[in-house]
Coordinates of C-alpha atoms in Angstrom, one line a residue:
Chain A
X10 CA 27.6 -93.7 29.1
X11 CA 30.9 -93.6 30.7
X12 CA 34.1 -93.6 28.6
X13 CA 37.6 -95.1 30.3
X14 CA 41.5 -94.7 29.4
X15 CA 44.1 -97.1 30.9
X16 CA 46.6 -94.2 30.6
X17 CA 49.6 -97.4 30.9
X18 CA 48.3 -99.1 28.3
X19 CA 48.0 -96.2 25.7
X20 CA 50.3 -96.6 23.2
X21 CA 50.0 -93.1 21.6
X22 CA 48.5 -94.0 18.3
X23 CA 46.1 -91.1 18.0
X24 CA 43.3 -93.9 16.2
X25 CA 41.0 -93.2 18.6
X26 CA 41.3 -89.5 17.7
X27 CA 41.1 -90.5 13.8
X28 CA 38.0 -92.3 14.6
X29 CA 35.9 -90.1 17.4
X30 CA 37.6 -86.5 17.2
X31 CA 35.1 -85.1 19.7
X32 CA 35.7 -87.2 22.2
X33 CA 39.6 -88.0 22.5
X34 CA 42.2 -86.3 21.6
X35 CA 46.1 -86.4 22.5
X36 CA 48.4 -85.3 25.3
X37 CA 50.9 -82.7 23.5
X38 CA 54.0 -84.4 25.4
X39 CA 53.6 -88.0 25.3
X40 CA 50.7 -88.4 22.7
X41 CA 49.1 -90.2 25.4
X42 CA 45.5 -90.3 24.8
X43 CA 43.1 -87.7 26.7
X44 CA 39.3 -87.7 27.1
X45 CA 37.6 -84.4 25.4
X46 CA 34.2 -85.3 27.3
X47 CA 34.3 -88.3 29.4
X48 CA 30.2 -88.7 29.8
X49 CA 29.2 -88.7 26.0
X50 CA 25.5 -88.4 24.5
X51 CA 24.8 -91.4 23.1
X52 CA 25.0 -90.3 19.4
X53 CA 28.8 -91.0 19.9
X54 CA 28.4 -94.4 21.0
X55 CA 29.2 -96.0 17.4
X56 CA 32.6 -93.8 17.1
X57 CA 33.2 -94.9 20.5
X58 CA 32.8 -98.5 19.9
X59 CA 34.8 -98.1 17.1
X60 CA 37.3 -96.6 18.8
X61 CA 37.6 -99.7 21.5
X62 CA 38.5 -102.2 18.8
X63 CA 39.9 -100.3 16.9
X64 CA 42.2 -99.4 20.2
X65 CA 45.9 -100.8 19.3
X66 CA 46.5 -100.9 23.3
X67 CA 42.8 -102.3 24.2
X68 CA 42.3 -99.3 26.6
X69 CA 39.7 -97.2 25.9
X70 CA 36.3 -99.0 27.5
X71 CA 32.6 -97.9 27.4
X72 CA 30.1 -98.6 30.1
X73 CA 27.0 -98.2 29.1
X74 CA 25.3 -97.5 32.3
Chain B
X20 CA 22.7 -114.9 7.3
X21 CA 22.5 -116.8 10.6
X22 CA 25.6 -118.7 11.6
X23 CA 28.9 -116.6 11.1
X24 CA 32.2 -119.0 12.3
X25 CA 35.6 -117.1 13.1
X26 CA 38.6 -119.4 12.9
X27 CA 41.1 -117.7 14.9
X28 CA 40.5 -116.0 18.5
X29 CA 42.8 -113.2 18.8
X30 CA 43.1 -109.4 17.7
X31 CA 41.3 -109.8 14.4
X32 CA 39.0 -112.4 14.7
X33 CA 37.8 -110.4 17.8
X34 CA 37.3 -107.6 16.4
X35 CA 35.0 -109.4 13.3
X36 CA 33.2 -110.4 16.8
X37 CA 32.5 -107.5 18.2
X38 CA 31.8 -105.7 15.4
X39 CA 29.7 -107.7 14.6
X40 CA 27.6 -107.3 17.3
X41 CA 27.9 -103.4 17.5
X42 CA 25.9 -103.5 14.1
X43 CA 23.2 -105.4 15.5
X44 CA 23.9 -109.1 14.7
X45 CA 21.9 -110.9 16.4
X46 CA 22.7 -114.6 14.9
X47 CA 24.7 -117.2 16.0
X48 CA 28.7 -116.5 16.4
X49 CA 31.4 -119.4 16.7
X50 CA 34.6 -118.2 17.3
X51 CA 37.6 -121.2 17.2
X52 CA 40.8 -120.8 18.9
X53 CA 43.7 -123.0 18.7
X54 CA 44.8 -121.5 22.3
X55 CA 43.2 -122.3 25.7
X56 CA 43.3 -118.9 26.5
X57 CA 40.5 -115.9 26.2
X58 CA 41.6 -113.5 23.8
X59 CA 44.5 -111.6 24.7
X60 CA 46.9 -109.2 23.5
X61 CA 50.2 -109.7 21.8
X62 CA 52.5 -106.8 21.1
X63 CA 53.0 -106.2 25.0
X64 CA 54.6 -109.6 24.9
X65 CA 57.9 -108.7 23.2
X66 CA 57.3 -105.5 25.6
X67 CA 56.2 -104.8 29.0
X68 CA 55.7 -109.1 30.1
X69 CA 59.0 -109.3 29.0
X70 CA 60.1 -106.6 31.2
X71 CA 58.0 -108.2 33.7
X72 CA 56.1 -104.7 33.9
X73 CA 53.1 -106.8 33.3
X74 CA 52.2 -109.9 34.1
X75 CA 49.9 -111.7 31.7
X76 CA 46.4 -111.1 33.1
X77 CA 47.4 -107.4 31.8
X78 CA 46.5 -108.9 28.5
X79 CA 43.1 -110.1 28.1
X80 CA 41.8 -107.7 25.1
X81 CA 38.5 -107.5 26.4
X82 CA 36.9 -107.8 30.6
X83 CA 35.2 -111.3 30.4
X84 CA 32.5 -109.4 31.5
X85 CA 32.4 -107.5 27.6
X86 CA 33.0 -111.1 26.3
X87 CA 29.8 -112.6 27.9
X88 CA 27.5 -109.7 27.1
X89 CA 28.5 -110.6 22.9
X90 CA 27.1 -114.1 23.8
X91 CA 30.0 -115.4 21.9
X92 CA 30.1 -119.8 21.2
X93 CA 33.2 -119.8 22.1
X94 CA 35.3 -122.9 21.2
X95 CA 39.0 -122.5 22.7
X96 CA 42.1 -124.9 22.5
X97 CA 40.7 -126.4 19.5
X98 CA 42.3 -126.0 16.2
X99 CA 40.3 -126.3 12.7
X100 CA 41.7 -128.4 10.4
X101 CA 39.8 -128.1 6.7
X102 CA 36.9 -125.9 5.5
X103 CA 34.5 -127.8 3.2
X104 CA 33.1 -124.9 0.9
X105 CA 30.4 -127.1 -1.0
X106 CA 29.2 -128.6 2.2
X107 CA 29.8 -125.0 3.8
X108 CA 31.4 -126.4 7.2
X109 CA 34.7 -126.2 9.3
X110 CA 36.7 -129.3 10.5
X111 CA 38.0 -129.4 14.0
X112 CA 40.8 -131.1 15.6
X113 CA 38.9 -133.2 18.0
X114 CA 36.6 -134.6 14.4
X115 CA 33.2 -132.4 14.9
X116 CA 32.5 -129.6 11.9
X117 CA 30.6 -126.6 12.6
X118 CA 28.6 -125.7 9.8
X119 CA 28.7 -121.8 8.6
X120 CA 27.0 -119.2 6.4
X121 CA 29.9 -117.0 6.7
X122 CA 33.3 -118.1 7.6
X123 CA 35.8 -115.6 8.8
X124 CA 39.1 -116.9 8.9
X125 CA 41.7 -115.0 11.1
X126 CA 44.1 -117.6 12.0
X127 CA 47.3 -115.4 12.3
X128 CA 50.8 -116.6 11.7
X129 CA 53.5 -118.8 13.3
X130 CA 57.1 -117.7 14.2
X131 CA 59.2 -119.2 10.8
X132 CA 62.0 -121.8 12.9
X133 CA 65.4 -122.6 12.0
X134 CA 65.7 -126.4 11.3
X135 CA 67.1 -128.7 14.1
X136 CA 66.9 -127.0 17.7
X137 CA 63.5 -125.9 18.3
X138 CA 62.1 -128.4 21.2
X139 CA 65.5 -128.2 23.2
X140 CA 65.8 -126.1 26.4
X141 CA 66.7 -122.4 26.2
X142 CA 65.8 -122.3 22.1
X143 CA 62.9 -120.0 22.2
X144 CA 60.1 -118.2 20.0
X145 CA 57.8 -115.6 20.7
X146 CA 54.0 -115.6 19.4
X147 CA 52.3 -117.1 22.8
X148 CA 51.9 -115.6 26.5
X149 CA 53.4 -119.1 27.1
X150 CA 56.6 -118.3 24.9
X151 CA 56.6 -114.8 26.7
X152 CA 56.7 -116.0 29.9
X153 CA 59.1 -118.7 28.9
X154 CA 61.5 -116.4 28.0
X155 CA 61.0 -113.5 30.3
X156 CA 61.6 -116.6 33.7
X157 CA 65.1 -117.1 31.9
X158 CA 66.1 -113.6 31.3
X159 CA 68.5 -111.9 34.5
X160 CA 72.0 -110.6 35.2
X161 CA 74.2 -111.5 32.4
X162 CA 72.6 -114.5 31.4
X163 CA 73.8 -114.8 27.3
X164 CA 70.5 -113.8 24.8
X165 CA 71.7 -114.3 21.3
X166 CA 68.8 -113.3 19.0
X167 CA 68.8 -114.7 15.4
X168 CA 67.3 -112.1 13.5
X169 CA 67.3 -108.0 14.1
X170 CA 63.8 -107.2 12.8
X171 CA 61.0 -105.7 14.8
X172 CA 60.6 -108.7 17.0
X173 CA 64.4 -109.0 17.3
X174 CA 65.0 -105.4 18.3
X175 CA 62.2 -105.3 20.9
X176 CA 63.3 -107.6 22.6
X177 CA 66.7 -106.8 22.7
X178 CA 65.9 -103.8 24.3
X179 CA 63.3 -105.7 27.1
X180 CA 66.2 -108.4 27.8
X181 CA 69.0 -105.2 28.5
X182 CA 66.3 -103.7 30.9
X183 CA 67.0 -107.4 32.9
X184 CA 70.3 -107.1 32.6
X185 CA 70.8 -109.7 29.8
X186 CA 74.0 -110.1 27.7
X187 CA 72.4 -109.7 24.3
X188 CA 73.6 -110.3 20.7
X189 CA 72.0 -110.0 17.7
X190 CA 72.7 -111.9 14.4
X191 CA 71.1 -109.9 11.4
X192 CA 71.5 -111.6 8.0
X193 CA 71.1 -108.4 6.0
X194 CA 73.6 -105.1 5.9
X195 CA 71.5 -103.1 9.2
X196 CA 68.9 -104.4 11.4
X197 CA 65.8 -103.1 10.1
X198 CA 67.2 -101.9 6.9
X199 CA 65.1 -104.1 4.9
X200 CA 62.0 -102.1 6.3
X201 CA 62.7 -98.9 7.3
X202 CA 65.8 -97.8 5.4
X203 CA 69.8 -97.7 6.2
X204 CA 69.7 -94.5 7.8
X205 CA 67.0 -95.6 9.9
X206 CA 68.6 -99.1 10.5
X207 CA 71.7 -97.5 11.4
X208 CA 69.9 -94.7 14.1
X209 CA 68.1 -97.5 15.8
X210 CA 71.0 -99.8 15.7
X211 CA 72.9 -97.4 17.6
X212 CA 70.5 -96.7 20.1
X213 CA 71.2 -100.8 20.8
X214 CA 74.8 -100.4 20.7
X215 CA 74.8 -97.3 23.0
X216 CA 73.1 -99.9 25.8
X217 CA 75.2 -102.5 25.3
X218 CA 73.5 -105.0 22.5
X219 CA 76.0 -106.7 20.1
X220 CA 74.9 -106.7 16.9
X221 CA 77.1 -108.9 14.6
X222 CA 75.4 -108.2 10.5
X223 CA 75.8 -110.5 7.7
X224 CA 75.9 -113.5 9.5
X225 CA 73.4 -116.4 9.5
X226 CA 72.8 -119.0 12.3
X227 CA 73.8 -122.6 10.8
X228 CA 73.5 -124.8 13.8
X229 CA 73.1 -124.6 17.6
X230 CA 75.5 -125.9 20.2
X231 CA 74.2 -128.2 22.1
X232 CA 75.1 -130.1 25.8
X233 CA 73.2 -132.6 28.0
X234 CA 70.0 -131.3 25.4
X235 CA 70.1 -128.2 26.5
X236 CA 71.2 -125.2 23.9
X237 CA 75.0 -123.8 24.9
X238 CA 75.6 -121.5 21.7
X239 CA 74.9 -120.6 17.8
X240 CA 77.0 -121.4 15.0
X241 CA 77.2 -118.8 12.6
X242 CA 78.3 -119.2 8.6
X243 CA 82.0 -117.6 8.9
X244 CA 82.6 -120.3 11.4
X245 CA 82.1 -118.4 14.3
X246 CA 80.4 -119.9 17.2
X247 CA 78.3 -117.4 20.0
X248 CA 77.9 -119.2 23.4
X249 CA 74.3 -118.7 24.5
X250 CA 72.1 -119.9 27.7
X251 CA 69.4 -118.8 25.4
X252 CA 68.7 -118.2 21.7
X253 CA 65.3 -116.7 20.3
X254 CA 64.7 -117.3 16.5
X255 CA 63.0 -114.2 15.6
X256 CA 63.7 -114.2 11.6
X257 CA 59.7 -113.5 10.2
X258 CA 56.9 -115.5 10.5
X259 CA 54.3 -117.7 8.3
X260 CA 50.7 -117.7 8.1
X261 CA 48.9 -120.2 8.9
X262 CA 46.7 -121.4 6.2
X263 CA 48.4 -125.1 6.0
X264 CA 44.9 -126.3 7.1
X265 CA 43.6 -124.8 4.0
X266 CA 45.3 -126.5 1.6
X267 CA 43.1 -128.2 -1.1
X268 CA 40.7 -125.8 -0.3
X269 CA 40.7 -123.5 -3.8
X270 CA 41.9 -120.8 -1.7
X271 CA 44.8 -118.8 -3.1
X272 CA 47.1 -119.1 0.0
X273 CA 50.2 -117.8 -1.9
X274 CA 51.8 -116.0 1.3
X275 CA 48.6 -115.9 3.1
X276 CA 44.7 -115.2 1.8
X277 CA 44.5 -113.5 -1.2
X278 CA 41.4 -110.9 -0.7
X279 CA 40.0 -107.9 -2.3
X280 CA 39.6 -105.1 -0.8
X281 CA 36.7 -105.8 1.0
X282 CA 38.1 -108.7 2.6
X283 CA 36.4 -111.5 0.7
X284 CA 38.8 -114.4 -0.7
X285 CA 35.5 -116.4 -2.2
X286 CA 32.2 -116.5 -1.9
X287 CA 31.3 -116.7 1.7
X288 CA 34.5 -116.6 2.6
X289 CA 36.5 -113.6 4.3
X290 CA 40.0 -112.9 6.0
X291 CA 41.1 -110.8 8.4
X292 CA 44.5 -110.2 10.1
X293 CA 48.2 -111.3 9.6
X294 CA 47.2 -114.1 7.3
X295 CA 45.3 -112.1 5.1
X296 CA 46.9 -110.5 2.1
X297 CA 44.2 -107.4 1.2
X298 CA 44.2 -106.0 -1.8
X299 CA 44.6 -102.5 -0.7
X300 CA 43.7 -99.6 -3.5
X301 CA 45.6 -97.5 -1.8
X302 CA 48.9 -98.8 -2.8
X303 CA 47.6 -100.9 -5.9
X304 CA 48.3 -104.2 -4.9
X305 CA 47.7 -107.0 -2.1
X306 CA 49.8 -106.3 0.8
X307 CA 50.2 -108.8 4.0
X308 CA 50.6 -106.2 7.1
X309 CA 51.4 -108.3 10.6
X310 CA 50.3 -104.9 12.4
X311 CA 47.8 -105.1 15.6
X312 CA 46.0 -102.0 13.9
X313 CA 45.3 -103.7 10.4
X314 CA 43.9 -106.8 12.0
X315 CA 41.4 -104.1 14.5
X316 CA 40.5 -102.4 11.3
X317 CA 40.3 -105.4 8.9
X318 CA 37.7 -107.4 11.5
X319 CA 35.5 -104.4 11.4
X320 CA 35.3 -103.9 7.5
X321 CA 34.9 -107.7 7.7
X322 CA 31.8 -107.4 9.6
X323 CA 30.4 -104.4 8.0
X324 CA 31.1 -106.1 4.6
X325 CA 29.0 -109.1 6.3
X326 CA 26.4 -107.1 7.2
X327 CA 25.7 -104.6 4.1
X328 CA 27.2 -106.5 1.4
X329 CA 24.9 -104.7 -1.1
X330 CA 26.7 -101.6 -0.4
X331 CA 30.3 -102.5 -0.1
X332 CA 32.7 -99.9 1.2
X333 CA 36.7 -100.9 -0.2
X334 CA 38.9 -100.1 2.7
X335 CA 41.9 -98.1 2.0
X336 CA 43.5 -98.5 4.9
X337 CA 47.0 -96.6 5.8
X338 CA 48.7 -99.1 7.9
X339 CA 50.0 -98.5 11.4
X340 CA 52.4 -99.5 13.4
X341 CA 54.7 -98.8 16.5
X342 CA 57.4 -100.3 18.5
X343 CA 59.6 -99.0 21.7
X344 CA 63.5 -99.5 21.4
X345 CA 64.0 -98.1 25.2
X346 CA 62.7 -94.5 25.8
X347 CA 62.4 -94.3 22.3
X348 CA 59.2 -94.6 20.6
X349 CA 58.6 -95.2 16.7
X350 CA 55.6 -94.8 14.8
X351 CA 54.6 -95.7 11.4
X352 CA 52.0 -94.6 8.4
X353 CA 51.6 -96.4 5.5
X354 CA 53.6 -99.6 4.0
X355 CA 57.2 -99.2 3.9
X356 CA 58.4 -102.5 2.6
X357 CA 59.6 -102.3 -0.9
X358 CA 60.1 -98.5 -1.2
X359 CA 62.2 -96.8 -3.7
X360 CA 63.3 -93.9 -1.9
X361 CA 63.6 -92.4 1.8
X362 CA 64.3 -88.9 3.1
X363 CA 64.4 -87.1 6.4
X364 CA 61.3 -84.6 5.8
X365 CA 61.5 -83.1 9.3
X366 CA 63.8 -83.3 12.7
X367 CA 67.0 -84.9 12.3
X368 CA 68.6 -88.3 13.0
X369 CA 71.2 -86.6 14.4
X370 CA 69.1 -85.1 16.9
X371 CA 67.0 -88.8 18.0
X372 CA 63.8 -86.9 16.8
X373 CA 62.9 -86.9 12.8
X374 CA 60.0 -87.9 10.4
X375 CA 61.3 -89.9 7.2
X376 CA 59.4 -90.2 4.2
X377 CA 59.2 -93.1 1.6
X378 CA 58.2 -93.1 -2.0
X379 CA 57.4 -95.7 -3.9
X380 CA 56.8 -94.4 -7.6
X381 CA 55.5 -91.2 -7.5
X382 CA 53.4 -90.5 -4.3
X383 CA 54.6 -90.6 -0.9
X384 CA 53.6 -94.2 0.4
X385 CA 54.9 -94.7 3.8
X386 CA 56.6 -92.0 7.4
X387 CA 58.2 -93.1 10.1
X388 CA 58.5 -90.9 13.1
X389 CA 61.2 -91.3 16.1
X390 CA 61.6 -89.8 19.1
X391 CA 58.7 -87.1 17.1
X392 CA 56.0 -85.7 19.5
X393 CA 52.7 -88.1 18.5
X394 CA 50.2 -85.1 17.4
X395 CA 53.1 -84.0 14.6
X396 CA 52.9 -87.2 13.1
X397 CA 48.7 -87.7 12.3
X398 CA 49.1 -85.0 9.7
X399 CA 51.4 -87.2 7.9
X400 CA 49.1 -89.8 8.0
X401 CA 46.8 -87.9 6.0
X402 CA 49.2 -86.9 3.8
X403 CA 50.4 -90.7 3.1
X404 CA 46.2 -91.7 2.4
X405 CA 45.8 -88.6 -0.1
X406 CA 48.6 -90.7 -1.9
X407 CA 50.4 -86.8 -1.6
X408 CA 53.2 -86.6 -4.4
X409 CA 56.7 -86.9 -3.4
X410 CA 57.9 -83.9 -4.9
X411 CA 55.3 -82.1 -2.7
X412 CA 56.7 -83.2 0.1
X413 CA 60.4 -83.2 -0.6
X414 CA 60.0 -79.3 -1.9
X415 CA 57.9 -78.4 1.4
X416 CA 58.8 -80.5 3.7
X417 CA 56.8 -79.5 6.6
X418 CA 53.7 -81.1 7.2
X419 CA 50.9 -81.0 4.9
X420 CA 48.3 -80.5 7.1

């Protein structure tokens, strides 16, 4: 499992950090989001998930390979 | 449950979608769209495709690739037109129904036009990647913008058409652009952020007529006589839910679907998005919020509500939203419409960095952050959904982590 930013469409909400704290978090200078683990274990697929439609910028993916 | 049928194909009636499928629904999902196009994306379209940073394959909200795998029946370019509840089926355009179990109606709004202009050349609107694109091929050196209405919409594009090079005015009906939202002080910062690049803003005015030649739009006429010459106008003055295809239907559509806080107007019957008015506990009353976050969050309480309606969950949301006037971006927690109060809790205006606070009766209910680093503002979120007490804030103003 495999977890993508587009860094240029981040708008610097911070929901994905609301939603799955252990795996995002922010950039202190832009608020630009940041992956805390970018290979997950799938226990965090569900925040995840939640975290692409919940998304305002649609640019956090998951690939499940 | 088998069949669940989503009127509306964008942001919200998405997200019902794939949420949906994330919880293991494994029944049949219809999703109607009145627009040709697959799901896409619209607050980059006041933004970067007007700038022409993007262009509109940037918008697709989900790889077609993600949209396959949720094996949605996808029926786009085809509007519904009634909902039979007794017979439990949705009308389309074209004559065919599609029969439901659940019916999730997302159909989002429509720009609100000013009578006698819309149709001619250079009078524009902006809710479709056509009307984007429309507008952003006619922006360029010094060609005349006039924008009637300085609200969110209004703003934001102001700022996109003077990164073109457009000669941009905006008529604002009320005292500050923004005002009626955010504040005066507020207004007034972000007004002058405008004025600093070059943006006109003329206040208490309304647009009575446009000026027309050969068809083709050649300037606004405002109510104190005035007249502003124009190569284009955009009417940007709010915008109206579409639920005309509902009337008849039982369904209170008083300024969009009424719903509890679960997201159910009637029985097998939910909303999601900017045409749903959610009762939200919260702030004690049903609020219509036209924010790309509420309609995320609203489809996936849809679906869960769907899915485990023997144990609902209200949502409380705290509403979110942002916008970028230039380098400058704003955020927002909470609902800010209708407050009673507003105070700089942190930074200063002064400075083009500060957090501002609303009340509405006794709790905090609403912050606004500009130019504030992002990380210092999700503590205030938390702050606005423990309904926090005004005086606790206003006495100790830093955050309330």
């Amino acid at each position: 499992m495999k977890v993508h930013i587009d860094e240029h469409k981040c708008v610097a909400s911070g929901q994905c950090v609301l939603v799955a704290p252990d795996v995002f978090d922010q950039r202190d200078e832009d608020g630009v989001a940041v992956l805390l683990d970018d290979s997950p274990t799938p226990d965090k697929a569900g925040q995840i998930q939640e975290a692409v439609v919940i998304c305002p910028g649609a640019a956090i993916r998951l690939d499940r390979a | 449950m088998r069949r669940v049928v989503v009127v509306g194909a964008s942001a919200a009636g998405l997200a019902t979608a794939a949420a949906l499928r994330q919880q293991g629904f494994g029944g049949l999902i219809t999703m109607i769209g009145d627009e040709p196009h697959l799901p896409y994306d619209r607050p980059p379209l006041s933004k970067q495709v007007l700038t022409g940073q993007w262009d509109a394959e940037r918008l697709l909200l989900r790889p077609e690739s993600d949209l396959k795998a949720m094996n949605l029946d996808l029926r786009l370019g085809v509007s519904a037109t009634a909902v039979d509840r007794t017979a439990r089926t949705v009308t389309l355009a074209h004559g065919g129904t599609v029969p439901y179990d659940a019916l999730v109606i997302a159909t989002g709004v429509r720009p609100r036009l000013l009578p006698g202009g819309h149709g001619r050349p250079g009078v524009h609107v902006l809710r479709t990647r056509e009307d984007a694109l429309a507008l952003r091929d006619r922006l360029g050196d010094g060609r005349r913008l006039v924008i009637i209405g300085g609200g969110f919409l209004g703003t934001e594009v102001a700022a996109a058409a003077r990164q073109r090079g457009a000669d941009v005015t905006i008529v604002e009906s009320g005292a500050e652009p923004l005002a009626r939202i955010i504040g005066r002080a507020a207004g007034r910062f972000i007004t002058g952020i405008h004025r600093d690049r070059g943006v006109r803003i003329l206040t208490g005015l309304k647009a009575e007529t446009f000026d027309t030649a050969d068809g083709a739009v050649t300037g606004v006429r405002l109510d104190d006589g005035r007249t502003l010459p124009a190569d284009d106008v955009l009417v940007a003055t709010g915008s109206v839910p579409n639920t005309d295809w509902l009337r008849g239907s039982g369904l209170d559509i008083d300024d969009g679907l009424l719903c509890d806080a679960h997201g159910r107007c009637a029985p097998g019957i939910h909303a999601a998005g900017d045409v749903a008015r959610w009762f939200n506990p919260l702030f004690g009353r049903a609020i219509r919020v036209e924010h790309r976050t509420s309609a995320s969050e609203q489809g996936i309480a849809v679906a869960r509500d769907l899915l485990t309606p023997a144990t609902p969950q209200p949502a409380a949301p705290v509403p979110y939203f942002w916008t970028d006037q230039y380098e400058v971006k704003v955020q927002s927690h909470g609902y800010l419409p209708g407050h009673e109060e507003s105070a700089v809790l942190d930074g200063d205006l002064a400075e083009g960095r500060a957090l501002i606070g609303y009340r509405r009766g006794r709790h905090l209910t609403g912050v606004l952050a500009i130019g504030m680093p992002a990380k210092d503002v999700r503590p205030w979120r938390a702050a606005v959904a423990r309904r926090t007490e005004w005086a606790a804030v206003t006495s100790a103003p830093t955050p309330a982590r």
